[in-house]
PDB file of C-alpha atoms in Angstrom:
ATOM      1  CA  UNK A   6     -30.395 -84.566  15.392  1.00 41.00           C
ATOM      2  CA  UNK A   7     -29.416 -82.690  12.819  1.00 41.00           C
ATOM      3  CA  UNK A   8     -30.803 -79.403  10.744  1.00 40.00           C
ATOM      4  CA  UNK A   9     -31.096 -78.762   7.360  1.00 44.00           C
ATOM      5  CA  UNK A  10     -29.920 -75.732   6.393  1.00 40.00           C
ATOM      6  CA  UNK A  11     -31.810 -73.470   3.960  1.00 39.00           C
ATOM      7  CA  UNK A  12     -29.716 -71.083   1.994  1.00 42.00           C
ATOM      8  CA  UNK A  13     -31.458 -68.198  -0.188  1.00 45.00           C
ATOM      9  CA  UNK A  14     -30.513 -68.783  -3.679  1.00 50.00           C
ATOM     10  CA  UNK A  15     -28.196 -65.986  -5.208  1.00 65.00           C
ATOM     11  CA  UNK A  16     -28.740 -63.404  -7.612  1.00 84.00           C
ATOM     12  CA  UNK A  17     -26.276 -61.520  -8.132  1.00 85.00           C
ATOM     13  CA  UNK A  18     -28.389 -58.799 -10.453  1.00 88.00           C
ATOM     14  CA  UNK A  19     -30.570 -58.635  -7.426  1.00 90.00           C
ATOM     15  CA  UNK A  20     -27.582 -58.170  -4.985  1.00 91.00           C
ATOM     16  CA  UNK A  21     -26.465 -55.771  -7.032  1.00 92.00           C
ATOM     17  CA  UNK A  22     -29.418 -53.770  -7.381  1.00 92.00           C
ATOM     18  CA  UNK A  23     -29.898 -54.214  -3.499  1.00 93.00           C
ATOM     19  CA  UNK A  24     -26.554 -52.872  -2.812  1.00 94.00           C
ATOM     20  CA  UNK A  25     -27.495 -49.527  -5.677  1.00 93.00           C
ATOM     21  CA  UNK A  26     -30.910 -49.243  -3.612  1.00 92.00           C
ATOM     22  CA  UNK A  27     -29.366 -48.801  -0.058  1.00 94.00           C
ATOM     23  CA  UNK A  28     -26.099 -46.623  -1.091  1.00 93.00           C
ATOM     24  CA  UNK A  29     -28.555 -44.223  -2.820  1.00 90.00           C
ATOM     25  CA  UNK A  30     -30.477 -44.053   0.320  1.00 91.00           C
ATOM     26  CA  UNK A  31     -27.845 -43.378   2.729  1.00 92.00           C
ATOM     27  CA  UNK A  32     -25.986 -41.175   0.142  1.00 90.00           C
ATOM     28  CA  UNK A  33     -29.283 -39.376   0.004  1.00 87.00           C
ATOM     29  CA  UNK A  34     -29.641 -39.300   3.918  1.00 88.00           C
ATOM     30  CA  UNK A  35     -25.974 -38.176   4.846  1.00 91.00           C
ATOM     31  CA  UNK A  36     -22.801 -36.725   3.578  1.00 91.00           C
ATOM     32  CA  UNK A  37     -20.271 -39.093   1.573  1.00 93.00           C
ATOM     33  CA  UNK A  38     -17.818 -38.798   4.018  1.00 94.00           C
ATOM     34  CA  UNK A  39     -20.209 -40.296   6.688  1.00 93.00           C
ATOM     35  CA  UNK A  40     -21.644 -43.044   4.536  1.00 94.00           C
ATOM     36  CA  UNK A  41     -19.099 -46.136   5.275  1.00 94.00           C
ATOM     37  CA  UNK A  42     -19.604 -49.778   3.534  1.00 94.00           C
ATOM     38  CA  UNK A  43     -20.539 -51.678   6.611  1.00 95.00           C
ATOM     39  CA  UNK A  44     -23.715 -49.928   6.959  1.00 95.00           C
ATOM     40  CA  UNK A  45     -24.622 -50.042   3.259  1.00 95.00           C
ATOM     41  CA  UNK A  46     -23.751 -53.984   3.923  1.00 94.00           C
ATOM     42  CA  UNK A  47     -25.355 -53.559   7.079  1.00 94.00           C
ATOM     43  CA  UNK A  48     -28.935 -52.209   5.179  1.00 95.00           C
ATOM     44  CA  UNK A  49     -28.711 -55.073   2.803  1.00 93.00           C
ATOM     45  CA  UNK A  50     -28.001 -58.034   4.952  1.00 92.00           C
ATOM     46  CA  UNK A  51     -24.930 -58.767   3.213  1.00 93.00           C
ATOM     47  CA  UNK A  52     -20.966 -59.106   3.819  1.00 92.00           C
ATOM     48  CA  UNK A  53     -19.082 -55.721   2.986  1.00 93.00           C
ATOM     49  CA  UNK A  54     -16.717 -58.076   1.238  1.00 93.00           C
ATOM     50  CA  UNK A  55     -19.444 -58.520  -1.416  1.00 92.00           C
ATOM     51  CA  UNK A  56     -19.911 -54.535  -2.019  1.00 93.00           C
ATOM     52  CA  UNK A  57     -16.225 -54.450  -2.649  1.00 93.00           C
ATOM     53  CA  UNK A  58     -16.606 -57.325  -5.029  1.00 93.00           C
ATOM     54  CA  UNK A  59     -19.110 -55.987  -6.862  1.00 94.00           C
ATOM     55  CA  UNK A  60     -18.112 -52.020  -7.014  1.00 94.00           C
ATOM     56  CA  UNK A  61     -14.152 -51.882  -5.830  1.00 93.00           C
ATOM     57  CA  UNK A  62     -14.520 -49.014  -3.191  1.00 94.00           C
ATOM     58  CA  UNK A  63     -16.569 -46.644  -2.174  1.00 94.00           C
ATOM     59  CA  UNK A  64     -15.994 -43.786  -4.994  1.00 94.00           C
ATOM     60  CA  UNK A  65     -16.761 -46.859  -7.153  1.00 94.00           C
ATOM     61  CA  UNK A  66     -19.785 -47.327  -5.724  1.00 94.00           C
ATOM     62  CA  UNK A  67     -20.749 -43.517  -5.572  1.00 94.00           C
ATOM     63  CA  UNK A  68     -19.836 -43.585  -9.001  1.00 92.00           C
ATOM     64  CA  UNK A  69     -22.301 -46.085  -9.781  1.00 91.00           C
ATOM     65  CA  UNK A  70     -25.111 -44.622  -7.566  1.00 90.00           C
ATOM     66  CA  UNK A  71     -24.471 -41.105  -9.700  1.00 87.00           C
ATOM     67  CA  UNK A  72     -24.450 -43.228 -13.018  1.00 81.00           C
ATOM     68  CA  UNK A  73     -27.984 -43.492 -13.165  1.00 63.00           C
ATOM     69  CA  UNK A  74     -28.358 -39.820 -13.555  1.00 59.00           C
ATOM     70  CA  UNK A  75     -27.330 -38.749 -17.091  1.00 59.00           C
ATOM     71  CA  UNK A  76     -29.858 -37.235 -18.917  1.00 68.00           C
ATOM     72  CA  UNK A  77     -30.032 -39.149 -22.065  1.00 71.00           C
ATOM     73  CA  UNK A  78     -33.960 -39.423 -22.109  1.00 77.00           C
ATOM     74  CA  UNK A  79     -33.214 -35.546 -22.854  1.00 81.00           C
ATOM     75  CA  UNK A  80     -32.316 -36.499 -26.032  1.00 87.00           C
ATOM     76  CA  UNK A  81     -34.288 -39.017 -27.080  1.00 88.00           C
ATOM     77  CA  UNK A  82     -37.422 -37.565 -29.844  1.00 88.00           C
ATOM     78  CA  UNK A  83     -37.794 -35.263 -32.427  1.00 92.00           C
ATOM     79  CA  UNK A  84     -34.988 -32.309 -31.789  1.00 94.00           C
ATOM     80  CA  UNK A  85     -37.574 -30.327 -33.523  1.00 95.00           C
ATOM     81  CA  UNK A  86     -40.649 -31.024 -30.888  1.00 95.00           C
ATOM     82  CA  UNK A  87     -38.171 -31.058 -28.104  1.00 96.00           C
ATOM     83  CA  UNK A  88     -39.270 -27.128 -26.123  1.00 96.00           C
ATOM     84  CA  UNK A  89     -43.027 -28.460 -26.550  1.00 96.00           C
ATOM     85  CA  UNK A  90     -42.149 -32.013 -24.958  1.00 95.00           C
ATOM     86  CA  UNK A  91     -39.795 -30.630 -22.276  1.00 94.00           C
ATOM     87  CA  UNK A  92     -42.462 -27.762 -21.390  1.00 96.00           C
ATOM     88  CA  UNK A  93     -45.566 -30.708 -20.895  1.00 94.00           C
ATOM     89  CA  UNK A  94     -43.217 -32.683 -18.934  1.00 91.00           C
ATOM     90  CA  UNK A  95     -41.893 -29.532 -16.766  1.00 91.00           C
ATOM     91  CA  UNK A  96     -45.730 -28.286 -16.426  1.00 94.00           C
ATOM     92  CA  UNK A  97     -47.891 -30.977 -16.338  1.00 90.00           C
ATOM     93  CA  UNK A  98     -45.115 -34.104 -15.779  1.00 83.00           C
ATOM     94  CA  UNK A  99     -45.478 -35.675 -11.920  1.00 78.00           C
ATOM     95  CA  UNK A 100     -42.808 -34.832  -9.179  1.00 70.00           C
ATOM     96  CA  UNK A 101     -39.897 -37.095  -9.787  1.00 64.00           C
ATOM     97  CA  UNK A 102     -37.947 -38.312  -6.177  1.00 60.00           C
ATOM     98  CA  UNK A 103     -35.212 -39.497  -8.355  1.00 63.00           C
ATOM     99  CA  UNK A 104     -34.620 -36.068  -9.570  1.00 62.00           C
ATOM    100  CA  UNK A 105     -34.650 -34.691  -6.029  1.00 67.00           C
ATOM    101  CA  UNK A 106     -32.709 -37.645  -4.776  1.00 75.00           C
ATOM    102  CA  UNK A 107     -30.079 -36.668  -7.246  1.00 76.00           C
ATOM    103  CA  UNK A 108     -29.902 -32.952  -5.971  1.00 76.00           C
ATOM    104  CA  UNK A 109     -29.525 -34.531  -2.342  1.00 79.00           C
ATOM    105  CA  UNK A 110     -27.154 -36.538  -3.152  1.00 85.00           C
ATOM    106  CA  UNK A 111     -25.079 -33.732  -4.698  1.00 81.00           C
ATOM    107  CA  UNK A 112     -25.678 -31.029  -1.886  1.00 82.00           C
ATOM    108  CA  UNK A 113     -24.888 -33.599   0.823  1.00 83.00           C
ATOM    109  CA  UNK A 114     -21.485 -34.421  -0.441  1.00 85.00           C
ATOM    110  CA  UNK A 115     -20.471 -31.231  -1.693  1.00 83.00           C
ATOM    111  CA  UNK A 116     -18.296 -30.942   1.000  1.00 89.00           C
ATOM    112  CA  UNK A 117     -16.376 -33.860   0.746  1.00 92.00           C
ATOM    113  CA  UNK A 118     -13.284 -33.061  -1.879  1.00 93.00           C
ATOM    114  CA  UNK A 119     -13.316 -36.613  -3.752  1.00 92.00           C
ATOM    115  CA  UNK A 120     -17.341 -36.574  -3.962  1.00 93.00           C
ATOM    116  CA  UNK A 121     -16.965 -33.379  -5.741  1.00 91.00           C
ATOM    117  CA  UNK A 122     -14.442 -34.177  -7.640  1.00 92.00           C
ATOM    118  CA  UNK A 123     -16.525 -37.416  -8.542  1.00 92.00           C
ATOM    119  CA  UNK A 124     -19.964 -35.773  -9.359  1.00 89.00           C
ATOM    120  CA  UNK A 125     -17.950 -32.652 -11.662  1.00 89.00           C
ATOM    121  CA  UNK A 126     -16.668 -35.292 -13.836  1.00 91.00           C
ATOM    122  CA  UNK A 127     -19.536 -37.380 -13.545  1.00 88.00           C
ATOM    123  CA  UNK A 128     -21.857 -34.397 -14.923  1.00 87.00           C
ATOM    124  CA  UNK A 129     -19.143 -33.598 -17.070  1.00 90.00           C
ATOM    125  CA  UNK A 130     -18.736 -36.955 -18.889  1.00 89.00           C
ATOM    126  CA  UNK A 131     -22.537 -38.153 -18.705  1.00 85.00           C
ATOM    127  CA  UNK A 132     -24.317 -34.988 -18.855  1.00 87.00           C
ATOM    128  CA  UNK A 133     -22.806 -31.551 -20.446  1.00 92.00           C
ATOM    129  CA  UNK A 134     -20.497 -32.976 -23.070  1.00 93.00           C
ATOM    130  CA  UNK A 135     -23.722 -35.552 -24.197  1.00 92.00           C
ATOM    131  CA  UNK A 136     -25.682 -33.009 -24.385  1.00 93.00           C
ATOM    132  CA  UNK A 137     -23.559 -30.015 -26.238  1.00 95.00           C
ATOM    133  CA  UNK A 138     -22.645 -32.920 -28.804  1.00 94.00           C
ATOM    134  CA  UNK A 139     -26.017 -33.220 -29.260  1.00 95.00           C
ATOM    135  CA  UNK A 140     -26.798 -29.388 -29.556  1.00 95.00           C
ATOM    136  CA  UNK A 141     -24.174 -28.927 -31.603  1.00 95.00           C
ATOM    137  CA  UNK A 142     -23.449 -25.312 -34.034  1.00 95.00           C
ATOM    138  CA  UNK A 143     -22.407 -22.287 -32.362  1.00 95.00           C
ATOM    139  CA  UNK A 144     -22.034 -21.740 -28.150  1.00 97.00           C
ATOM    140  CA  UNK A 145     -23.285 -25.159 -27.966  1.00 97.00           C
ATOM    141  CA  UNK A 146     -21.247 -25.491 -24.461  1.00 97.00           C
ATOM    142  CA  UNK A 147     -23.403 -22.141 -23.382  1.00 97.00           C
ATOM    143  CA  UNK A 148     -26.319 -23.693 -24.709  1.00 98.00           C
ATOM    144  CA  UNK A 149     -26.005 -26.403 -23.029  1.00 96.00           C
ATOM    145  CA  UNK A 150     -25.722 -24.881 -19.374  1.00 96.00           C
ATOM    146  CA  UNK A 151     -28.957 -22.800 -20.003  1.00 97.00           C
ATOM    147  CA  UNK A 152     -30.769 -25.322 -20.963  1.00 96.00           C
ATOM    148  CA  UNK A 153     -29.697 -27.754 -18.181  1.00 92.00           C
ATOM    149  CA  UNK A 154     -29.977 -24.824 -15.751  1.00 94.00           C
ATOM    150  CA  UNK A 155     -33.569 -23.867 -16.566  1.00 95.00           C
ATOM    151  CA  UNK A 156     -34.648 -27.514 -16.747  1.00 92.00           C
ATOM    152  CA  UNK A 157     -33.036 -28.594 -13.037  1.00 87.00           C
ATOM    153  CA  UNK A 158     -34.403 -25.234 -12.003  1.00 91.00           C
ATOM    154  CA  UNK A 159     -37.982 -25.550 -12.970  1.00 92.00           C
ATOM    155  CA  UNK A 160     -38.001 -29.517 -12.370  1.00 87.00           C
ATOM    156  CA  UNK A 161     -36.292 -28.620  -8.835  1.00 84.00           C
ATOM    157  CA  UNK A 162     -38.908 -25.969  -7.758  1.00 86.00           C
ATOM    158  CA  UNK A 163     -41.585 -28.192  -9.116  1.00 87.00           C
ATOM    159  CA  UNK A 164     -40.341 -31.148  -7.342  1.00 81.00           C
ATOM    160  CA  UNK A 165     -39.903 -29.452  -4.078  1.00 80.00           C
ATOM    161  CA  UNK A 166     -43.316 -27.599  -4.168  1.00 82.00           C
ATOM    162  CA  UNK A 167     -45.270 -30.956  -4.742  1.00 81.00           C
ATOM    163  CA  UNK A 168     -46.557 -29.719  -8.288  1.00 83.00           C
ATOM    164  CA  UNK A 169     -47.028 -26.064 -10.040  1.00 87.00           C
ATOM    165  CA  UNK A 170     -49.489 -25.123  -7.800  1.00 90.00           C
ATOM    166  CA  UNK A 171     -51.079 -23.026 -10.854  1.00 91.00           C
ATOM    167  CA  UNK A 172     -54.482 -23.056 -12.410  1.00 94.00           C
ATOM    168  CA  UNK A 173     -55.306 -24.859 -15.529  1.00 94.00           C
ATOM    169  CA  UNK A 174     -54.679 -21.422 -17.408  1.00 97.00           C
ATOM    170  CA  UNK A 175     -51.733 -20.348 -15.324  1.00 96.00           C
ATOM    171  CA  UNK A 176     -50.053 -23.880 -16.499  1.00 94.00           C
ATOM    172  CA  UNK A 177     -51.330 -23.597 -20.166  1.00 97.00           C
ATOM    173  CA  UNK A 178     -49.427 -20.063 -19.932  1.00 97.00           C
ATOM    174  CA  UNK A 179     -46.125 -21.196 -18.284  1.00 97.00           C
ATOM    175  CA  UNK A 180     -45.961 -24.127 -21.064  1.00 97.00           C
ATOM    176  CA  UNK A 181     -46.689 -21.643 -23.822  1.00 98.00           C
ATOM    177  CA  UNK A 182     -43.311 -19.574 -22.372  1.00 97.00           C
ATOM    178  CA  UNK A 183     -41.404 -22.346 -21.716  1.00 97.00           C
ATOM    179  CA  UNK A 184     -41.755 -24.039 -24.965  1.00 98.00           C
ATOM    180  CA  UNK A 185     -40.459 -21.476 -27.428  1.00 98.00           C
ATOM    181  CA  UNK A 186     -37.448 -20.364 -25.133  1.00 97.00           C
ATOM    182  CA  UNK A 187     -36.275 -24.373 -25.038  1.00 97.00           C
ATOM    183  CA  UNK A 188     -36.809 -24.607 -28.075  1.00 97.00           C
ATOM    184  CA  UNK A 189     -34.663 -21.837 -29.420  1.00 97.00           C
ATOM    185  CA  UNK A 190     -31.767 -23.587 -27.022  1.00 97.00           C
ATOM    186  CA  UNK A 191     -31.916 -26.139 -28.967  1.00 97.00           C
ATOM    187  CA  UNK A 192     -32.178 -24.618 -32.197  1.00 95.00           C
ATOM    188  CA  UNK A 193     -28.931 -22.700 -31.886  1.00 89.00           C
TER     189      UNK A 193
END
């Protein structure tokens, strides 16, 4: 008697992604230093062999988890609509988990020296320096960290709140604040 055997056809952009999916969830879930590779390979179903193929270690793979994370949508548009667009999104935009997943991610493995080290030149490299280029003119470095500041703040407290929790006018009124004061960031 004999079996056949049925084997799952490979995919590696699906693996991949698979692999991305579960590390962001147990990097979300628990410190860096407590997150190991078997139980990422564990989640997926896969050898831990395979995460090492595809990523090279751990920080690799942290690396690639915080990757997704840069900001560039920021930048993306009209510079000169930019407060008005960032305000709508902040007011009226829906929670995003990815933004809070982000935060998570960060606060859980501040603690740990090499995921530190990994997210400050992560945010450096993808984030701040993108984004002062893109400011540009005079204290475009200070610019830069108000602007990211006030947007992670406001996204953050909306996020964690589950929405504004303001009426219709209240929202009109924050957007009509916000807007200007972005926009003069970005102005210089």
């Amino acid at each position: 008697m004999s079996f056949a055997v049925c084997h799952r056809p490979r995919n590696a952009a699906a693996t991949r992604s698979a692999i991305l999916d579960a590390a962001s969830k147990r990097f979300t879930a628990e410190s860096y230093d407590q997150v190991g590779m078997r139980d990422i390979a564990k989640d997926v179903g896969v050898d831990p062999a395979l995460i090492s193929r595809y990523f090279g270690s751990k920080e690799e793979l942290f690396r690639a988890v915080l990757d997704d994370c840069d900001g560039k949508d920021l930048m993306e548009g009209d510079r000169s609509t930019f407060g008005e667009r960032m305000a709508d999104d902040l007011v009226y935009g829906p929670a995003k988990d990815d933004d809070l997943a982000w935060l998570l991610i960060m606060l859980k493995s501040a603690g740990s020296p090499k995921a530190a080290e990994i997210v400050q030149q992560l945010s450096t490299e993808c984030f701040y320096q993108p984004l002062t280029e893109w400011l540009g003119g005079k204290d475009a470095p200070i610019r830069a960290r108000i602007l990211a500041g006030i947007l992670m703040g406001v996204a953050v407290g909306r996020d964690l709140s589950g929405g504004m929790k303001l009426s219709a006018d209240e929202c009109e009124r924050m957007k009509a604040r916000l807007a200007p004061m972005l926009q003069e960031l970005v102005d210089g």
